[in-house]
């Protein structure tokens, strides 16, 4: 998969430029990458104006056309034609030749004067199995044809989508181990010894910090694990192939943490007396602060919610097949899983007085998906640090996490909550 013999524009241009005798420095004096582009840029800008004409830039691309991927060459030519003043500044030149796609790069293409005249990626014939798979992933996740072509030419499967696959294998391995240990695979959570596992989050054991993450490796049963694994593989793996393990892992872990912390969150100012009792009951029913938590639903719902929201926001651009039907199926599956979790939560417990695991983590995952997740998926190959909306949601998430941590410390005393005994 990803066996593309054509190098990216930065590699091709660099390799070709190094063959030019007048630009070839001695091996021991070779300048850094950006200095190399500066040397090349100065050849076209003898007056040191900081700009070169788009005509010269087109000539450079034409001279390297045999070494450039055809789709990437289209992108670069579209950018050259989009400059109404007929000039390209040095920073744009470096971004292009270094394969850095800034916001100005995207806007220049989208607002360019030249339309891409070649056929769509979907219409190309003679692709092998791996190329068809990469093309399918591009159409599943990216709303713009120019991004799909760029991804198709850039993807090398190095590194592979290791994060989602590793998490999924670990979840399956822990489930099988617990199933053999407990002698039960369906509704494992009803086994009297289930909560004794050191990975489950339990409110009485909240001082054991590792439980805030390890609870994702414990599932209520094969019916719980099955849907999470299917969604992780069908949605999470393609998203990781496009956006990378760092970004998708960030959304996934943020959903996991938010799903647990939302359970700890409740109302802030609680008066004494009868109203305090009423509000305490409301807080427990909404935030479910006394119940344990298991399963990776927070992370899964974060990814799926972000993907579905991205499809809705870019409806006309998304070219995945049967998107309306598939969205309906995804929403039905998520609703059924949430309904199962709610039913199980209020089902008579197998280990009274401790209730069955909470369902609130699902809601925390959705909240992360439609905020942080959407920003990540909308900015393919763009620097998130340059997005003001990204920092707004990061600040909101940070405030939420800090507040939830302090609330976790003081809320149980403030509300006089009686927690079930530890398992």
mmCIF file of C-alpha atoms in Angstrom:
data_model
loop_
_atom_site.group_PDB
_atom_site.id
_atom_site.type_symbol
_atom_site.label_atom_id
_atom_site.label_comp_id
_atom_site.label_asym_id
_atom_site.label_seq_id
_atom_site.Cartn_x
_atom_site.Cartn_y
_atom_site.Cartn_z
ATOM 1 C CA UNK A 1 0.000 0.000 0.000
ATOM 2 C CA UNK A 2 1.320 3.462 -0.866
ATOM 3 C CA UNK A 3 3.893 2.149 -3.362
ATOM 4 C CA UNK A 4 4.249 5.352 -5.349
ATOM 5 C CA UNK A 5 7.514 5.609 -7.239
ATOM 6 C CA UNK A 6 7.095 9.339 -7.909
ATOM 7 C CA UNK A 7 8.706 11.520 -5.225
ATOM 8 C CA UNK A 8 7.012 14.577 -3.721
ATOM 9 C CA UNK A 9 7.636 18.046 -5.202
ATOM 10 C CA UNK A 10 10.129 19.006 -2.550
ATOM 11 C CA UNK A 11 12.227 15.871 -3.082
ATOM 12 C CA UNK A 12 12.056 16.032 -6.856
ATOM 13 C CA UNK A 13 12.888 19.718 -7.082
ATOM 14 C CA UNK A 14 15.714 19.344 -4.595
ATOM 15 C CA UNK A 15 17.174 16.332 -6.407
ATOM 16 C CA UNK A 16 17.022 18.073 -9.766
ATOM 17 C CA UNK A 17 18.401 21.349 -8.462
ATOM 18 C CA UNK A 18 21.365 19.561 -6.937
ATOM 19 C CA UNK A 19 22.281 18.376 -10.437
ATOM 20 C CA UNK A 20 22.691 21.964 -11.600
ATOM 21 C CA UNK A 21 26.400 22.634 -11.532
ATOM 22 C CA UNK A 22 26.265 26.283 -10.544
ATOM 23 C CA UNK A 23 24.032 25.475 -7.541
ATOM 24 C CA UNK A 24 26.006 22.447 -6.338
ATOM 25 C CA UNK A 25 27.969 23.313 -3.149
ATOM 26 C CA UNK A 26 30.765 21.196 -1.857
ATOM 27 C CA UNK A 27 29.567 18.264 0.268
ATOM 28 C CA UNK A 28 31.098 19.614 3.432
ATOM 29 C CA UNK A 29 29.637 23.087 2.791
ATOM 30 C CA UNK A 30 26.090 22.059 1.874
ATOM 31 C CA UNK A 31 23.688 24.631 3.381
ATOM 32 C CA UNK A 32 20.594 23.747 5.411
ATOM 33 C CA UNK A 33 17.338 23.064 3.528
ATOM 34 C CA UNK A 34 15.969 26.606 3.727
ATOM 35 C CA UNK A 35 19.346 28.105 2.775
ATOM 36 C CA UNK A 36 19.348 25.806 -0.230
ATOM 37 C CA UNK A 37 15.992 27.209 -1.357
ATOM 38 C CA UNK A 38 17.339 30.708 -0.746
ATOM 39 C CA UNK A 39 20.222 30.023 -3.106
ATOM 40 C CA UNK A 40 17.831 28.717 -5.739
ATOM 41 C CA UNK A 41 15.443 31.639 -5.210
ATOM 42 C CA UNK A 42 18.252 34.177 -5.595
ATOM 43 C CA UNK A 43 19.053 32.765 -9.031
ATOM 44 C CA UNK A 44 15.645 34.065 -10.153
ATOM 45 C CA UNK A 45 15.786 37.209 -8.020
ATOM 46 C CA UNK A 46 19.141 38.849 -8.775
ATOM 47 C CA UNK A 47 17.893 42.190 -7.460
ATOM 48 C CA UNK A 48 17.059 40.741 -4.016
ATOM 49 C CA UNK A 49 13.506 42.088 -4.177
ATOM 50 C CA UNK A 50 12.074 39.122 -2.277
ATOM 51 C CA UNK A 51 9.823 38.171 -5.212
ATOM 52 C CA UNK A 52 10.084 36.149 -8.400
ATOM 53 C CA UNK A 53 7.687 36.185 -11.317
ATOM 54 C CA UNK A 54 5.159 33.418 -11.696
ATOM 55 C CA UNK A 55 6.523 32.910 -15.208
ATOM 56 C CA UNK A 56 9.935 31.965 -13.809
ATOM 57 C CA UNK A 57 8.305 29.715 -11.255
ATOM 58 C CA UNK A 58 6.354 27.976 -14.018
ATOM 59 C CA UNK A 59 9.560 27.514 -15.966
ATOM 60 C CA UNK A 60 11.140 25.861 -12.936
ATOM 61 C CA UNK A 61 8.189 23.484 -12.606
ATOM 62 C CA UNK A 62 8.176 22.709 -16.331
ATOM 63 C CA UNK A 63 11.861 21.858 -16.237
ATOM 64 C CA UNK A 64 11.171 19.385 -13.410
ATOM 65 C CA UNK A 65 7.872 18.048 -14.757
ATOM 66 C CA UNK A 66 9.312 14.589 -15.412
ATOM 67 C CA UNK A 67 10.247 14.280 -11.733
ATOM 68 C CA UNK A 68 7.030 15.674 -10.230
ATOM 69 C CA UNK A 69 3.869 13.739 -9.497
ATOM 70 C CA UNK A 70 1.328 14.949 -12.063
ATOM 71 C CA UNK A 71 -1.314 15.841 -9.486
ATOM 72 C CA UNK A 72 1.148 17.855 -7.408
ATOM 73 C CA UNK A 73 2.384 19.631 -10.496
ATOM 74 C CA UNK A 74 -1.212 20.677 -11.164
ATOM 75 C CA UNK A 75 -1.477 22.072 -7.652
ATOM 76 C CA UNK A 76 1.729 24.066 -7.950
ATOM 77 C CA UNK A 77 0.779 25.424 -11.372
ATOM 78 C CA UNK A 78 -2.635 26.406 -10.027
ATOM 79 C CA UNK A 79 -0.917 28.338 -7.256
ATOM 80 C CA UNK A 80 1.362 30.099 -9.725
ATOM 81 C CA UNK A 81 -1.608 31.145 -11.875
ATOM 82 C CA UNK A 82 -3.563 32.347 -8.839
ATOM 83 C CA UNK A 83 -1.192 35.222 -8.060
ATOM 84 C CA UNK A 84 -2.911 38.188 -9.672
ATOM 85 C CA UNK A 85 0.149 40.401 -9.280
ATOM 86 C CA UNK A 86 2.283 37.902 -11.195
ATOM 87 C CA UNK A 87 4.777 37.430 -8.356
ATOM 88 C CA UNK A 88 5.561 34.839 -5.677
ATOM 89 C CA UNK A 89 7.240 35.869 -2.443
ATOM 90 C CA UNK A 90 10.145 33.996 -0.906
ATOM 91 C CA UNK A 91 8.137 32.433 1.948
ATOM 92 C CA UNK A 92 5.517 31.049 -0.444
ATOM 93 C CA UNK A 93 8.349 29.631 -2.546
ATOM 94 C CA UNK A 94 9.912 27.882 0.473
ATOM 95 C CA UNK A 95 6.528 26.522 1.599
ATOM 96 C CA UNK A 96 5.887 25.108 -1.845
ATOM 97 C CA UNK A 97 9.249 23.523 -2.408
ATOM 98 C CA UNK A 98 9.369 22.197 1.173
ATOM 99 C CA UNK A 99 5.919 20.616 0.828
ATOM 100 C CA UNK A 100 4.413 22.913 3.477
ATOM 101 C CA UNK A 101 0.783 23.725 2.836
ATOM 102 C CA UNK A 102 -0.035 26.931 4.718
ATOM 103 C CA UNK A 103 -3.405 28.681 4.858
ATOM 104 C CA UNK A 104 -2.235 31.088 2.164
ATOM 105 C CA UNK A 105 -1.332 28.081 0.027
ATOM 106 C CA UNK A 106 -4.850 26.637 0.309
ATOM 107 C CA UNK A 107 -6.569 29.983 -0.226
ATOM 108 C CA UNK A 108 -4.439 30.773 -3.255
ATOM 109 C CA UNK A 109 -5.495 27.521 -4.868
ATOM 110 C CA UNK A 110 -9.160 27.835 -3.984
ATOM 111 C CA UNK A 111 -9.273 31.412 -5.270
ATOM 112 C CA UNK A 112 -7.015 30.757 -8.244
ATOM 113 C CA UNK A 113 -7.792 31.897 -11.740
ATOM 114 C CA UNK A 114 -7.025 28.493 -13.231
ATOM 115 C CA UNK A 115 -9.349 25.538 -12.860
ATOM 116 C CA UNK A 116 -7.833 22.088 -12.655
ATOM 117 C CA UNK A 117 -8.623 20.723 -16.059
ATOM 118 C CA UNK A 118 -7.634 17.083 -15.637
ATOM 119 C CA UNK A 119 -10.088 14.340 -14.823
ATOM 120 C CA UNK A 120 -11.100 13.597 -11.252
ATOM 121 C CA UNK A 121 -9.122 11.052 -9.272
ATOM 122 C CA UNK A 122 -12.179 8.796 -9.195
ATOM 123 C CA UNK A 123 -12.122 8.511 -12.987
ATOM 124 C CA UNK A 124 -8.560 7.230 -13.267
ATOM 125 C CA UNK A 125 -8.173 3.665 -14.529
ATOM 126 C CA UNK A 126 -5.542 0.974 -14.245
ATOM 127 C CA UNK A 127 -4.916 1.379 -10.501
ATOM 128 C CA UNK A 128 -3.674 -1.565 -8.471
ATOM 129 C CA UNK A 129 -5.322 -2.720 -5.238
ATOM 130 C CA UNK A 130 -3.277 -0.512 -2.904
ATOM 131 C CA UNK A 131 -3.841 2.561 -5.079
ATOM 132 C CA UNK A 132 -7.585 1.901 -5.148
ATOM 133 C CA UNK A 133 -7.579 1.581 -1.362
ATOM 134 C CA UNK A 134 -5.760 4.897 -0.928
ATOM 135 C CA UNK A 135 -8.150 6.562 -3.380
ATOM 136 C CA UNK A 136 -11.103 5.126 -1.457
ATOM 137 C CA UNK A 137 -9.756 6.515 1.826
ATOM 138 C CA UNK A 138 -9.266 9.924 0.202
ATOM 139 C CA UNK A 139 -12.890 10.037 -0.937
ATOM 140 C CA UNK A 140 -14.103 8.783 2.447
ATOM 141 C CA UNK A 141 -12.434 11.533 4.453
ATOM 142 C CA UNK A 142 -11.536 14.596 2.348
ATOM 143 C CA UNK A 143 -14.095 17.010 0.875
ATOM 144 C CA UNK A 144 -11.895 18.771 -1.729
ATOM 145 C CA UNK A 145 -10.667 17.160 -4.933
ATOM 146 C CA UNK A 146 -7.361 18.998 -4.757
ATOM 147 C CA UNK A 147 -6.747 17.619 -1.252
ATOM 148 C CA UNK A 148 -7.681 14.132 -2.386
ATOM 149 C CA UNK A 149 -5.170 14.285 -5.226
ATOM 150 C CA UNK A 150 -2.493 15.655 -2.944
ATOM 151 C CA UNK A 151 -3.100 12.911 -0.382
ATOM 152 C CA UNK A 152 -3.180 10.215 -3.060
ATOM 153 C CA UNK A 153 0.259 11.243 -4.339
ATOM 154 C CA UNK A 154 1.753 11.871 -0.882
ATOM 155 C CA UNK A 155 0.653 8.806 1.072
ATOM 156 C CA UNK A 156 3.382 6.201 1.551
ATOM 157 C CA UNK A 157 1.985 4.110 4.433
ATOM 158 C CA UNK A 158 5.038 5.082 6.462
ATOM 159 C CA UNK A 159 4.183 5.056 9.268
ATOM 160 C CA UNK A 160 1.093 2.831 8.990
ATOM 161 C CA UNK A 161 -2.063 3.607 11.034
ATOM 162 C CA UNK A 162 -0.528 2.040 14.106
ATOM 163 C CA UNK A 163 -2.387 3.923 16.840
ATOM 164 C CA UNK A 164 -5.931 2.711 16.188
ATOM 165 C CA UNK A 165 -4.763 -0.802 15.353
ATOM 166 C CA UNK A 166 -2.674 -1.026 18.541
ATOM 167 C CA UNK A 167 -5.484 0.267 20.753
ATOM 168 C CA UNK A 168 -7.942 -2.149 19.160
ATOM 169 C CA UNK A 169 -5.637 -5.161 19.594
ATOM 170 C CA UNK A 170 -5.049 -4.257 23.246
ATOM 171 C CA UNK A 171 -8.771 -3.943 23.899
ATOM 172 C CA UNK A 172 -9.465 -7.321 22.301
ATOM 173 C CA UNK A 173 -6.573 -8.955 24.189
ATOM 174 C CA UNK A 174 -7.730 -7.647 27.592
ATOM 175 C CA UNK A 175 -11.301 -8.683 26.828
ATOM 176 C CA UNK A 176 -10.280 -12.229 25.912
ATOM 177 C CA UNK A 177 -8.113 -12.491 29.018
ATOM 178 C CA UNK A 178 -10.965 -11.338 31.251
ATOM 179 C CA UNK A 179 -13.398 -13.620 29.440
ATOM 180 C CA UNK A 180 -11.238 -16.668 30.130
ATOM 181 C CA UNK A 181 -10.528 -15.528 33.689
ATOM 182 C CA UNK A 182 -14.190 -14.908 34.515
ATOM 183 C CA UNK A 183 -15.555 -17.695 32.336
ATOM 184 C CA UNK A 184 -17.988 -15.212 30.779
ATOM 185 C CA UNK A 185 -17.927 -13.236 27.523
ATOM 186 C CA UNK A 186 -21.476 -11.835 27.244
ATOM 187 C CA UNK A 187 -22.319 -9.134 29.803
ATOM 188 C CA UNK A 188 -19.032 -9.645 31.632
ATOM 189 C CA UNK A 189 -19.910 -6.649 33.754
ATOM 190 C CA UNK A 190 -22.534 -8.698 35.612
ATOM 191 C CA UNK A 191 -19.893 -11.041 37.009
ATOM 192 C CA UNK A 192 -19.318 -10.391 40.753
ATOM 193 C CA UNK A 193 -15.529 -10.227 40.263
ATOM 194 C CA UNK A 194 -15.602 -7.872 37.251
ATOM 195 C CA UNK A 195 -15.029 -4.626 39.177
ATOM 196 C CA UNK A 196 -12.066 -6.064 41.042
ATOM 197 C CA UNK A 197 -9.932 -5.555 37.938
ATOM 198 C CA UNK A 198 -7.307 -2.847 38.504
ATOM 199 C CA UNK A 199 -8.061 -1.209 35.128
ATOM 200 C CA UNK A 200 -11.694 -0.280 35.847
ATOM 201 C CA UNK A 201 -12.424 3.254 37.011
ATOM 202 C CA UNK A 202 -14.225 3.247 40.363
ATOM 203 C CA UNK A 203 -15.100 6.498 42.207
ATOM 204 C CA UNK A 204 -13.798 5.118 45.504
ATOM 205 C CA UNK A 205 -10.439 4.434 43.840
ATOM 206 C CA UNK A 206 -10.171 7.712 41.884
ATOM 207 C CA UNK A 207 -6.830 8.501 43.564
ATOM 208 C CA UNK A 208 -5.302 5.768 41.395
ATOM 209 C CA UNK A 209 -4.625 8.012 38.420
ATOM 210 C CA UNK A 210 -3.953 5.277 35.863
ATOM 211 C CA UNK A 211 -7.618 4.279 35.962
ATOM 212 C CA UNK A 212 -8.543 7.526 34.158
ATOM 213 C CA UNK A 213 -7.103 6.007 30.971
ATOM 214 C CA UNK A 214 -6.921 2.249 31.486
ATOM 215 C CA UNK A 215 -10.689 1.914 31.832
ATOM 216 C CA UNK A 216 -10.886 1.930 28.007
ATOM 217 C CA UNK A 217 -9.431 -1.608 27.944
ATOM 218 C CA UNK A 218 -12.353 -3.011 29.955
ATOM 219 C CA UNK A 219 -15.700 -3.582 28.236
ATOM 220 C CA UNK A 220 -19.079 -4.594 29.584
ATOM 221 C CA UNK A 221 -19.258 -7.567 27.244
ATOM 222 C CA UNK A 222 -18.707 -8.731 23.706
ATOM 223 C CA UNK A 223 -21.739 -6.695 22.610
ATOM 224 C CA UNK A 224 -20.016 -3.560 23.941
ATOM 225 C CA UNK A 225 -16.566 -4.369 22.577
ATOM 226 C CA UNK A 226 -17.865 -5.475 19.169
ATOM 227 C CA UNK A 227 -19.401 -2.144 18.144
ATOM 228 C CA UNK A 228 -16.462 -0.126 19.469
ATOM 229 C CA UNK A 229 -13.972 -2.242 17.550
ATOM 230 C CA UNK A 230 -15.977 -2.036 14.317
ATOM 231 C CA UNK A 231 -16.254 1.764 14.542
ATOM 232 C CA UNK A 232 -12.591 2.154 15.460
ATOM 233 C CA UNK A 233 -11.480 0.165 12.447
ATOM 234 C CA UNK A 234 -13.992 1.484 9.901
ATOM 235 C CA UNK A 235 -13.740 5.143 10.932
ATOM 236 C CA UNK A 236 -10.597 5.536 13.013
ATOM 237 C CA UNK A 237 -8.120 3.763 10.708
ATOM 238 C CA UNK A 238 -9.003 5.771 7.543
ATOM 239 C CA UNK A 239 -8.914 9.003 9.541
ATOM 240 C CA UNK A 240 -5.484 8.102 10.906
ATOM 241 C CA UNK A 241 -4.226 7.260 7.413
ATOM 242 C CA UNK A 242 -5.144 10.797 6.310
ATOM 243 C CA UNK A 243 -4.524 12.938 9.396
ATOM 244 C CA UNK A 244 -1.826 10.923 11.161
ATOM 245 C CA UNK A 245 -1.550 9.159 14.509
ATOM 246 C CA UNK A 246 -0.785 12.336 16.464
ATOM 247 C CA UNK A 247 -3.948 14.189 15.531
ATOM 248 C CA UNK A 248 -6.304 11.226 15.666
ATOM 249 C CA UNK A 249 -4.701 9.985 18.883
ATOM 250 C CA UNK A 250 -5.216 13.441 20.378
ATOM 251 C CA UNK A 251 -8.931 13.428 19.528
ATOM 252 C CA UNK A 252 -9.324 9.860 20.775
ATOM 253 C CA UNK A 253 -7.564 10.424 24.113
ATOM 254 C CA UNK A 254 -9.346 13.758 24.610
ATOM 255 C CA UNK A 255 -12.658 11.943 24.147
ATOM 256 C CA UNK A 256 -11.616 9.256 26.632
ATOM 257 C CA UNK A 257 -10.606 11.797 29.288
ATOM 258 C CA UNK A 258 -13.615 14.055 28.695
ATOM 259 C CA UNK A 259 -15.941 11.072 28.868
ATOM 260 C CA UNK A 260 -14.705 10.227 32.341
ATOM 261 C CA UNK A 261 -14.427 13.799 33.596
ATOM 262 C CA UNK A 262 -17.954 14.623 32.452
ATOM 263 C CA UNK A 263 -19.121 11.951 34.848
ATOM 264 C CA UNK A 264 -17.399 13.839 37.652
ATOM 265 C CA UNK A 265 -18.834 17.193 36.602
ATOM 266 C CA UNK A 266 -22.050 18.577 38.095
ATOM 267 C CA UNK A 267 -23.537 21.837 39.329
ATOM 268 C CA UNK A 268 -21.239 24.370 40.967
ATOM 269 C CA UNK A 269 -23.053 26.331 43.686
ATOM 270 C CA UNK A 270 -25.174 23.980 45.838
ATOM 271 C CA UNK A 271 -27.130 25.534 48.749
ATOM 272 C CA UNK A 272 -28.001 23.721 51.917
ATOM 273 C CA UNK A 273 -31.321 22.258 52.930
ATOM 274 C CA UNK A 274 -34.018 20.693 50.787
ATOM 275 C CA UNK A 275 -32.826 22.412 47.595
ATOM 276 C CA UNK A 276 -29.393 20.939 48.147
ATOM 277 C CA UNK A 277 -30.921 17.448 48.329
ATOM 278 C CA UNK A 278 -32.864 18.043 45.098
ATOM 279 C CA UNK A 279 -29.830 19.381 43.257
ATOM 280 C CA UNK A 280 -27.706 16.550 44.548
ATOM 281 C CA UNK A 281 -30.168 14.037 43.121
ATOM 282 C CA UNK A 282 -30.157 15.897 39.816
ATOM 283 C CA UNK A 283 -26.360 15.999 39.744
ATOM 284 C CA UNK A 284 -26.051 12.280 40.369
ATOM 285 C CA UNK A 285 -28.657 11.453 37.737
ATOM 286 C CA UNK A 286 -26.984 13.674 35.135
ATOM 287 C CA UNK A 287 -23.297 13.267 35.928
ATOM 288 C CA UNK A 288 -23.575 9.763 37.439
ATOM 289 C CA UNK A 289 -20.791 10.450 39.900
ATOM 290 C CA UNK A 290 -21.220 7.268 41.915
ATOM 291 C CA UNK A 291 -20.950 4.745 39.067
ATOM 292 C CA UNK A 292 -17.819 3.038 37.707
ATOM 293 C CA UNK A 293 -16.742 3.559 34.079
ATOM 294 C CA UNK A 294 -15.556 1.034 31.483
ATOM 295 C CA UNK A 295 -15.074 0.910 27.724
ATOM 296 C CA UNK A 296 -13.559 3.024 24.959
ATOM 297 C CA UNK A 297 -16.856 4.604 23.917
ATOM 298 C CA UNK A 298 -15.650 8.119 24.799
ATOM 299 C CA UNK A 299 -12.807 7.954 22.282
ATOM 300 C CA UNK A 300 -14.862 6.110 19.658
ATOM 301 C CA UNK A 301 -17.752 8.563 19.857
ATOM 302 C CA UNK A 302 -15.301 11.471 19.588
ATOM 303 C CA UNK A 303 -13.911 10.158 16.290
ATOM 304 C CA UNK A 304 -17.266 9.162 14.804
ATOM 305 C CA UNK A 305 -18.956 12.420 15.848
ATOM 306 C CA UNK A 306 -16.132 14.475 14.350
ATOM 307 C CA UNK A 307 -16.281 12.495 11.103
ATOM 308 C CA UNK A 308 -20.068 12.772 10.791
ATOM 309 C CA UNK A 309 -19.991 16.492 11.602
ATOM 310 C CA UNK A 310 -17.273 17.022 8.981
ATOM 311 C CA UNK A 311 -19.404 15.232 6.379
ATOM 312 C CA UNK A 312 -22.437 17.385 7.191
ATOM 313 C CA UNK A 313 -20.425 20.611 7.108
ATOM 314 C CA UNK A 314 -18.901 19.659 3.731
ATOM 315 C CA UNK A 315 -21.890 17.793 2.325
ATOM 316 C CA UNK A 316 -21.538 18.884 -1.297
ATOM 317 C CA UNK A 317 -17.799 18.176 -1.387
ATOM 318 C CA UNK A 318 -17.853 14.732 0.219
ATOM 319 C CA UNK A 319 -18.032 12.135 -2.536
ATOM 320 C CA UNK A 320 -18.240 8.957 -0.474
ATOM 321 C CA UNK A 321 -20.903 6.560 -1.745
ATOM 322 C CA UNK A 322 -24.301 6.274 -0.034
ATOM 323 C CA UNK A 323 -23.284 8.910 2.503
ATOM 324 C CA UNK A 324 -26.832 9.587 3.705
ATOM 325 C CA UNK A 325 -27.568 5.888 4.234
ATOM 326 C CA UNK A 326 -24.220 5.309 5.938
ATOM 327 C CA UNK A 327 -24.710 8.290 8.240
ATOM 328 C CA UNK A 328 -28.131 6.934 9.190
ATOM 329 C CA UNK A 329 -26.657 3.484 9.920
ATOM 330 C CA UNK A 330 -23.851 5.023 12.015
ATOM 331 C CA UNK A 331 -26.306 7.115 14.027
ATOM 332 C CA UNK A 332 -28.578 4.109 14.575
ATOM 333 C CA UNK A 333 -25.643 1.990 15.774
ATOM 334 C CA UNK A 334 -24.453 4.750 18.107
ATOM 335 C CA UNK A 335 -27.978 5.211 19.461
ATOM 336 C CA UNK A 336 -28.403 1.475 20.048
ATOM 337 C CA UNK A 337 -25.078 1.300 21.871
ATOM 338 C CA UNK A 338 -26.006 4.322 24.002
ATOM 339 C CA UNK A 339 -29.406 2.768 24.725
ATOM 340 C CA UNK A 340 -27.698 -0.465 25.757
ATOM 341 C CA UNK A 341 -25.451 1.474 28.136
ATOM 342 C CA UNK A 342 -28.410 3.320 29.688
ATOM 343 C CA UNK A 343 -30.370 0.073 30.114
ATOM 344 C CA UNK A 344 -27.383 -1.641 31.719
ATOM 345 C CA UNK A 345 -26.759 1.288 34.067
ATOM 346 C CA UNK A 346 -30.227 1.031 35.605
ATOM 347 C CA UNK A 347 -30.426 -2.757 35.477
ATOM 348 C CA UNK A 348 -30.303 -4.353 38.950
ATOM 349 C CA UNK A 349 -26.654 -4.552 39.893
ATOM 350 C CA UNK A 350 -24.835 -7.843 40.274
ATOM 351 C CA UNK A 351 -22.727 -6.362 43.077
ATOM 352 C CA UNK A 352 -24.954 -4.114 45.224
ATOM 353 C CA UNK A 353 -24.720 -1.445 46.449
ATOM 354 C CA UNK A 354 -22.341 -0.540 43.584
ATOM 355 C CA UNK A 355 -24.261 0.255 40.379
ATOM 356 C CA UNK A 356 -23.402 -0.936 36.902
ATOM 357 C CA UNK A 357 -21.023 1.213 34.800
ATOM 358 C CA UNK A 358 -22.086 4.683 33.696
ATOM 359 C CA UNK A 359 -23.201 5.768 30.215
ATOM 360 C CA UNK A 360 -22.026 9.393 30.481
ATOM 361 C CA UNK A 361 -18.684 8.756 28.747
ATOM 362 C CA UNK A 362 -20.531 8.520 25.421
ATOM 363 C CA UNK A 363 -21.739 12.113 25.806
ATOM 364 C CA UNK A 364 -18.266 13.392 26.651
ATOM 365 C CA UNK A 365 -16.905 11.798 23.496
ATOM 366 C CA UNK A 366 -19.571 13.466 21.351
ATOM 367 C CA UNK A 367 -18.767 16.858 22.903
ATOM 368 C CA UNK A 368 -15.072 16.488 22.047
ATOM 369 C CA UNK A 369 -15.837 15.233 18.545
ATOM 370 C CA UNK A 370 -17.976 18.206 17.508
ATOM 371 C CA UNK A 371 -15.452 20.714 18.884
ATOM 372 C CA UNK A 372 -11.791 19.671 18.846
ATOM 373 C CA UNK A 373 -12.402 16.823 16.433
ATOM 374 C CA UNK A 374 -14.074 18.956 13.766
ATOM 375 C CA UNK A 375 -11.224 21.487 13.820
ATOM 376 C CA UNK A 376 -8.703 18.678 13.305
ATOM 377 C CA UNK A 377 -10.567 17.052 10.416
ATOM 378 C CA UNK A 378 -11.311 20.356 8.659
ATOM 379 C CA UNK A 379 -7.630 21.274 8.486
ATOM 380 C CA UNK A 380 -5.945 18.595 6.430
ATOM 381 C CA UNK A 381 -2.174 19.230 6.387
ATOM 382 C CA UNK A 382 -2.678 22.674 7.928
ATOM 383 C CA UNK A 383 -0.917 23.814 11.073
ATOM 384 C CA UNK A 384 -3.443 23.676 13.911
ATOM 385 C CA UNK A 385 -1.399 26.319 15.717
ATOM 386 C CA UNK A 386 -2.474 28.804 13.044
ATOM 387 C CA UNK A 387 -6.198 28.206 13.633
ATOM 388 C CA UNK A 388 -7.810 30.577 16.125
ATOM 389 C CA UNK A 389 -10.774 28.216 16.552
ATOM 390 C CA UNK A 390 -8.353 25.465 17.570
ATOM 391 C CA UNK A 391 -6.990 27.567 20.430
ATOM 392 C CA UNK A 392 -10.498 28.534 21.527
ATOM 393 C CA UNK A 393 -11.541 24.895 21.855
ATOM 394 C CA UNK A 394 -8.221 23.926 23.464
ATOM 395 C CA UNK A 395 -8.725 26.675 26.058
ATOM 396 C CA UNK A 396 -12.302 25.518 26.706
ATOM 397 C CA UNK A 397 -11.164 21.916 27.047
ATOM 398 C CA UNK A 398 -8.331 22.881 29.408
ATOM 399 C CA UNK A 399 -10.669 24.897 31.626
ATOM 400 C CA UNK A 400 -13.120 21.998 31.659
ATOM 401 C CA UNK A 401 -10.407 19.502 32.630
ATOM 402 C CA UNK A 402 -9.015 21.719 35.403
ATOM 403 C CA UNK A 403 -12.462 22.424 36.780
ATOM 404 C CA UNK A 404 -13.354 18.727 36.666
ATOM 405 C CA UNK A 405 -10.158 17.794 38.504
ATOM 406 C CA UNK A 406 -10.874 20.226 41.338
ATOM 407 C CA UNK A 407 -14.516 19.206 41.332
ATOM 408 C CA UNK A 408 -13.445 15.592 41.635
ATOM 409 C CA UNK A 409 -11.509 16.510 44.754
ATOM 410 C CA UNK A 410 -14.178 18.525 46.568
ATOM 411 C CA UNK A 411 -17.575 17.632 45.069
ATOM 412 C CA UNK A 412 -18.172 14.412 46.965
ATOM 413 C CA UNK A 413 -17.790 16.193 50.288
ATOM 414 C CA UNK A 414 -19.748 19.235 49.158
ATOM 415 C CA UNK A 415 -22.718 17.162 48.023
ATOM 416 C CA UNK A 416 -22.488 14.633 50.844
ATOM 417 C CA UNK A 417 -22.491 11.818 48.302
ATOM 418 C CA UNK A 418 -22.315 8.320 49.693
ATOM 419 C CA UNK A 419 -20.088 6.327 47.414
ATOM 420 C CA UNK A 420 -20.419 2.566 47.064
ATOM 421 C CA UNK A 421 -17.666 0.591 48.794
ATOM 422 C CA UNK A 422 -14.616 -0.331 46.715
ATOM 423 C CA UNK A 423 -14.792 -3.703 44.957
#
